CSV table of N, CA and C in Angstrom, one decimal:
chain,number,residue,atom,x,y,z
X,290,MET,N,109.3,111.1,80.5
X,290,MET,CA,109.3,110.0,81.3
X,290,MET,C,108.1,109.6,81.9
X,291,THR,N,107.5,108.5,81.8
X,291,THR,CA,106.3,107.9,82.0
X,291,THR,C,106.5,107.1,83.3
X,292,LEU,N,105.6,107.7,84.4
X,292,LEU,CA,105.4,106.9,85.7
X,292,LEU,C,104.6,105.5,85.5
X,293,SER,N,105.2,104.5,85.8
X,293,SER,CA,104.2,103.3,85.9
X,293,SER,C,103.9,103.0,87.2
X,294,THR,N,102.6,102.3,87.3
X,294,THR,CA,102.0,102.1,88.6
X,294,THR,C,102.0,100.6,88.8
X,295,THR,N,102.0,100.3,90.0
X,295,THR,CA,101.9,98.7,90.5
X,295,THR,C,100.7,98.7,91.6
X,296,VAL,N,100.3,97.5,91.9
X,296,VAL,CA,99.2,97.2,92.9
X,296,VAL,C,100.0,96.6,94.2
X,297,ARG,N,99.7,97.2,95.2
X,297,ARG,CA,99.9,96.4,96.4
X,297,ARG,C,98.7,96.3,97.3
X,298,GLN,N,99.0,95.4,98.1
X,298,GLN,CA,97.8,94.9,99.0
X,298,GLN,C,98.1,95.6,100.5
X,299,GLN,N,96.9,96.0,101.1
X,299,GLN,CA,96.7,96.4,102.4
X,299,GLN,C,96.0,95.3,103.1
X,300,VAL,N,96.3,95.0,104.1
X,300,VAL,CA,95.5,93.9,105.1
X,300,VAL,C,95.1,94.6,106.5
X,301,LEU,N,93.7,94.2,106.9
X,301,LEU,CA,93.2,94.6,107.9
X,301,LEU,C,92.8,93.3,108.7
X,302,VAL,N,93.0,93.2,109.9
X,302,VAL,CA,92.5,92.1,110.7
X,302,VAL,C,91.7,92.4,111.6
X,303,LEU,N,90.4,92.2,111.7
X,303,LEU,CA,89.6,92.7,112.9
X,303,LEU,C,88.9,91.6,113.7
X,304,TYR,N,89.1,91.7,114.9
X,304,TYR,CA,88.6,90.6,115.9
X,304,TYR,C,87.4,91.2,116.3
X,305,LEU,N,86.1,90.6,116.1
X,305,LEU,CA,84.7,91.0,116.4
X,305,LEU,C,84.5,90.4,118.0
X,306,ASP,N,83.6,91.0,118.6
X,306,ASP,CA,82.7,90.6,119.5
X,306,ASP,C,82.0,89.3,119.3
X,307,THR,N,81.3,89.2,118.3
X,307,THR,CA,80.7,88.0,117.8
X,307,THR,C,81.0,87.6,116.3
X,308,SER,N,80.5,86.5,116.0
X,308,SER,CA,80.7,86.0,114.4
X,308,SER,C,80.0,87.1,113.6
X,309,ALA,N,79.1,88.0,113.9
X,309,ALA,CA,78.3,88.9,113.0
X,309,ALA,C,79.1,90.1,112.7
X,310,LEU,N,79.2,90.4,111.3
X,310,LEU,CA,80.2,91.5,110.9
X,310,LEU,C,79.7,92.8,111.2
X,311,ASP,N,78.3,93.0,112.0
X,311,ASP,CA,78.1,94.2,112.6
X,311,ASP,C,78.3,94.2,113.9
X,312,SER,N,78.9,93.3,114.6
X,312,SER,CA,79.3,93.4,116.1
X,312,SER,C,80.5,94.4,116.0
X,313,LEU,N,81.0,94.7,117.4
X,313,LEU,CA,81.9,95.7,117.6
X,313,LEU,C,83.2,95.1,117.5
X,314,VAL,N,84.2,96.0,117.0
X,314,VAL,CA,85.6,95.5,117.1
X,314,VAL,C,86.3,95.5,118.4
X,315,LYS,N,86.9,94.3,118.7
X,315,LYS,CA,87.7,94.1,120.0
X,315,LYS,C,89.1,94.3,119.8
X,316,GLY,N,89.6,94.0,118.7
X,316,GLY,CA,90.9,94.0,118.4
X,316,GLY,C,91.1,94.2,116.9
X,317,TRP,N,92.6,94.6,116.5
X,317,TRP,CA,92.8,94.7,115.3
X,317,TRP,C,94.3,94.8,115.0
X,318,ALA,N,94.5,94.4,113.8
X,318,ALA,CA,96.0,94.6,113.2
X,318,ALA,C,95.9,95.2,111.9
X,319,ARG,N,96.9,95.9,111.4
X,319,ARG,CA,97.0,96.3,110.1
X,319,ARG,C,98.3,96.1,109.6
X,320,TYR,N,98.3,95.9,108.2
X,320,TYR,CA,99.7,95.6,107.6
X,320,TYR,C,99.6,96.4,106.0
X,321,ASP,N,100.5,96.9,105.6
X,321,ASP,CA,100.7,97.8,104.5
X,321,ASP,C,101.7,97.6,103.5
X,322,GLY,N,101.3,96.9,102.5
X,322,GLY,CA,102.2,96.3,101.6
X,322,GLY,C,102.8,97.3,100.6
X,323,THR,N,102.1,98.5,100.8
X,323,THR,CA,102.5,99.7,100.0
X,323,THR,C,103.8,100.4,100.5
X,324,GLY,N,104.2,100.0,101.8
X,324,GLY,CA,105.2,100.8,102.3
X,324,GLY,C,104.9,102.1,102.8
X,325,ARG,N,103.8,102.8,102.5
X,325,ARG,CA,103.5,104.2,102.9
X,325,ARG,C,103.5,104.3,104.4
X,326,THR,N,102.7,103.2,105.2
X,326,THR,CA,102.8,103.4,106.6
X,326,THR,C,103.3,102.2,107.2
X,327,ARG,N,103.8,102.1,108.5
X,327,ARG,CA,104.4,101.1,109.2
X,327,ARG,C,103.3,100.9,110.5
X,328,PRO,N,102.3,100.3,110.4
X,328,PRO,CA,101.5,100.1,111.6
X,328,PRO,C,102.0,99.2,112.6
X,329,THR,N,102.0,99.4,113.7
X,329,THR,CA,102.6,98.4,114.7
X,329,THR,C,101.5,98.1,115.9
X,330,THR,N,101.4,96.9,116.4
X,330,THR,CA,100.5,96.5,117.6
X,330,THR,C,100.6,97.8,118.7
X,331,GLY,N,99.3,98.2,118.9
X,331,GLY,CA,99.1,99.1,120.0
X,331,GLY,C,99.5,100.5,119.5
X,332,ASP,N,99.5,100.7,118.2
X,332,ASP,CA,99.8,102.2,117.8
X,332,ASP,C,98.5,103.0,118.0
X,333,SER,N,97.4,102.6,118.3
X,333,SER,CA,96.2,103.6,118.7
X,333,SER,C,95.4,102.9,119.7
X,334,ASP,N,94.7,103.7,120.3
X,334,ASP,CA,93.7,103.4,121.5
X,334,ASP,C,92.2,102.9,120.6
X,335,GLU,N,92.0,103.5,119.6
X,335,GLU,CA,90.8,103.2,118.8
X,335,GLU,C,91.0,102.5,117.7
X,336,PRO,N,89.9,101.6,117.6
X,336,PRO,CA,90.0,100.7,116.2
X,336,PRO,C,89.8,101.5,115.1
X,337,PRO,N,90.4,101.0,114.0
X,337,PRO,CA,89.9,101.9,112.6
X,337,PRO,C,88.6,101.9,112.1
X,338,TYR,N,87.9,100.8,112.8
X,338,TYR,CA,86.3,100.8,112.4
X,338,TYR,C,85.8,100.2,113.5
X,339,ARG,N,84.5,100.8,113.7
X,339,ARG,CA,83.6,100.1,115.0
X,339,ARG,C,83.0,98.8,114.7
X,340,THR,N,82.7,98.6,113.4
X,340,THR,CA,82.3,97.1,113.0
X,340,THR,C,82.9,96.7,111.8
X,341,GLY,N,82.9,95.4,111.3
X,341,GLY,CA,83.3,94.8,110.0
X,341,GLY,C,82.5,95.5,109.0
X,342,VAL,N,81.2,95.8,109.3
X,342,VAL,CA,80.4,96.3,107.9
X,342,VAL,C,81.1,97.8,107.8
X,343,GLU,N,81.6,98.5,109.0
X,343,GLU,CA,82.1,99.8,108.4
X,343,GLU,C,83.3,99.7,107.5
X,344,ALA,N,84.0,98.6,107.8
X,344,ALA,CA,85.4,98.4,106.9
X,344,ALA,C,84.8,98.1,105.4
X,345,LEU,N,83.7,97.4,105.2
X,345,LEU,CA,83.3,97.0,103.8
X,345,LEU,C,82.7,98.4,103.3
X,346,LEU,N,82.1,99.2,104.1
X,346,LEU,CA,81.4,100.4,103.5
X,346,LEU,C,82.6,101.3,103.0
X,347,ASP,N,83.8,101.2,103.8
X,347,ASP,CA,85.0,101.9,103.3
X,347,ASP,C,85.7,101.4,102.1
X,348,GLY,N,85.3,100.2,101.7
X,348,GLY,CA,86.1,99.8,100.4
X,348,GLY,C,86.9,98.6,100.8
X,349,TRP,N,87.1,98.1,102.1
X,349,TRP,CA,87.9,97.0,102.2
X,349,TRP,C,87.0,95.6,101.7
X,350,ARG,N,87.7,94.7,101.2
X,350,ARG,CA,86.9,93.5,100.8
X,350,ARG,C,87.2,92.4,101.8
X,351,LEU,N,86.3,91.6,102.2
X,351,LEU,CA,86.4,90.5,103.1
X,351,LEU,C,87.0,89.2,102.5
X,352,PHE,N,88.1,88.6,102.7
X,352,PHE,CA,88.4,87.5,102.0
X,352,PHE,C,88.6,86.3,103.0
X,353,GLN,N,88.3,86.5,104.4
X,353,GLN,CA,88.4,85.4,105.1
X,353,GLN,C,87.6,85.6,106.5
X,354,ALA,N,86.9,84.7,107.1
X,354,ALA,CA,86.4,84.8,108.2
X,354,ALA,C,86.5,83.5,109.1
X,355,ALA,N,86.6,83.7,110.4
X,355,ALA,CA,86.9,82.6,111.4
X,355,ALA,C,85.7,81.4,111.2
X,356,GLN,N,86.2,80.4,111.3
X,356,GLN,CA,85.2,79.3,111.4
X,356,GLN,C,84.7,79.4,112.6
X,357,LEU,N,83.2,78.9,112.7
X,357,LEU,CA,82.7,78.9,114.1
X,357,LEU,C,82.8,77.4,114.8
X,358,ILE,N,83.6,77.5,115.7
X,358,ILE,CA,83.8,76.5,116.5
X,358,ILE,C,83.3,76.5,117.9
X,359,PRO,N,82.4,75.6,118.4
X,359,PRO,CA,81.7,75.9,119.6
X,359,PRO,C,82.9,75.6,120.7
X,360,PRO,N,82.6,76.2,121.9
X,360,PRO,CA,83.7,75.9,123.0
X,360,PRO,C,83.6,74.4,123.6
X,361,HIS,N,84.8,73.9,124.0
X,361,HIS,CA,84.6,72.6,124.6
X,361,HIS,C,83.7,72.7,125.7
X,362,PRO,N,83.1,71.6,125.9
X,362,PRO,CA,82.2,71.5,127.3
X,362,PRO,C,83.0,71.7,128.4
X,363,GLY,N,82.6,72.6,129.2
X,363,GLY,CA,83.3,72.9,130.5
X,363,GLY,C,84.2,74.2,130.4
X,364,ALA,N,84.5,74.4,129.0
X,364,ALA,CA,85.5,75.8,128.8
X,364,ALA,C,84.8,76.9,128.5
X,365,GLU,N,83.5,77.0,128.6
X,365,GLU,CA,82.9,78.1,128.1
X,365,GLU,C,83.3,79.6,128.5
X,366,HIS,N,83.7,79.4,129.9
X,366,HIS,CA,84.0,80.8,130.6
X,366,HIS,C,85.7,80.8,130.8
X,367,GLU,N,86.5,80.0,129.8
X,367,GLU,CA,87.9,80.2,130.1
X,367,GLU,C,88.4,81.3,129.1
X,368,THR,N,89.4,82.1,129.3
X,368,THR,CA,90.1,83.1,128.7
X,368,THR,C,91.1,82.3,127.4
X,369,SER,N,90.8,82.7,126.3
X,369,SER,CA,91.7,82.1,125.1
X,369,SER,C,92.0,83.2,124.3
X,370,PHE,N,92.1,82.8,122.9
X,370,PHE,CA,92.4,83.7,121.7
X,370,PHE,C,91.2,84.4,121.3
X,371,LEU,N,91.3,85.4,120.9
X,371,LEU,CA,90.0,86.0,120.1
X,371,LEU,C,89.7,85.3,118.7
X,372,LYS,N,88.5,84.7,118.8
X,372,LYS,CA,87.9,83.8,117.8
X,372,LYS,C,87.3,84.2,116.7
X,373,HIS,N,86.7,85.5,116.8
X,373,HIS,CA,85.9,86.0,115.8
X,373,HIS,C,86.9,86.8,114.9
X,374,GLU,N,87.6,86.3,114.2
X,374,GLU,CA,88.8,87.0,113.2
X,374,GLU,C,88.4,87.0,111.9
X,375,PHE,N,88.4,88.4,111.6
X,375,PHE,CA,87.9,88.4,110.1
X,375,PHE,C,89.2,89.2,109.3
X,376,PHE,N,89.7,88.7,107.9
X,376,PHE,CA,90.6,89.2,107.3
X,376,PHE,C,89.9,90.3,106.0
X,377,PHE,N,90.6,91.4,105.8
X,377,PHE,CA,90.1,92.2,104.9
X,377,PHE,C,91.3,92.7,104.2
X,378,GLU,N,91.1,93.0,102.8
X,378,GLU,CA,92.2,93.5,102.0
X,378,GLU,C,91.7,94.7,101.2
X,379,ARG,N,92.7,95.6,100.7
X,379,ARG,CA,92.3,96.5,99.5
X,379,ARG,C,93.6,96.6,98.8
X,380,LEU,N,93.3,96.9,97.5
X,380,LEU,CA,94.4,96.9,96.6
X,380,LEU,C,94.5,98.4,96.2
X,381,VAL,N,95.9,98.8,96.5
X,381,VAL,CA,96.3,100.3,96.1
X,381,VAL,C,97.2,100.2,95.4
X,382,GLU,N,97.0,101.3,94.2
X,382,GLU,CA,98.0,101.7,93.2
X,382,GLU,C,99.2,102.4,93.8
X,383,THR,N,100.3,102.1,93.5
X,383,THR,CA,101.4,102.9,93.8
X,383,THR,C,102.4,102.9,92.6
X,384,ALA,N,103.2,103.9,93.1
X,384,ALA,CA,104.1,104.3,91.8
X,384,ALA,C,105.2,103.1,91.8
X,385,ALA,N,105.6,102.7,90.6
X,385,ALA,CA,106.5,101.6,90.4
X,385,ALA,C,108.0,102.1,90.8
X,386,GLU,N,108.9,101.4,91.3
X,386,GLU,CA,110.1,101.9,91.5
X,386,GLU,C,111.0,101.9,90.1
X,387,PRO,N,111.6,102.9,89.6
X,387,PRO,CA,112.2,102.9,88.2
X,387,PRO,C,113.3,101.7,88.3
X,388,GLY,N,113.7,101.4,87.1
X,388,GLY,CA,114.7,100.3,86.9
X,388,GLY,C,114.3,98.9,86.6
């Protein structure tokens, strides 16, 4: 019997301190299309990487970066969403389900 493999995507979302990939991670989310892990919000106190560059060095591929939108005049100090959002992916081979 020969085992076949298939490719699944893992996604890593990093929210950085600034728009620069070498700035510090402030928030993150992980999603695992392989089903090997089931990460959830708040499942760790430490980010998976200190910076976006560290994720690149570990083999993650950057596929989307947040567009740079200046704050509305007068709203520079208001609290809002985390705006420096970067999406990374890596493709992982997994054993295919028989059948």
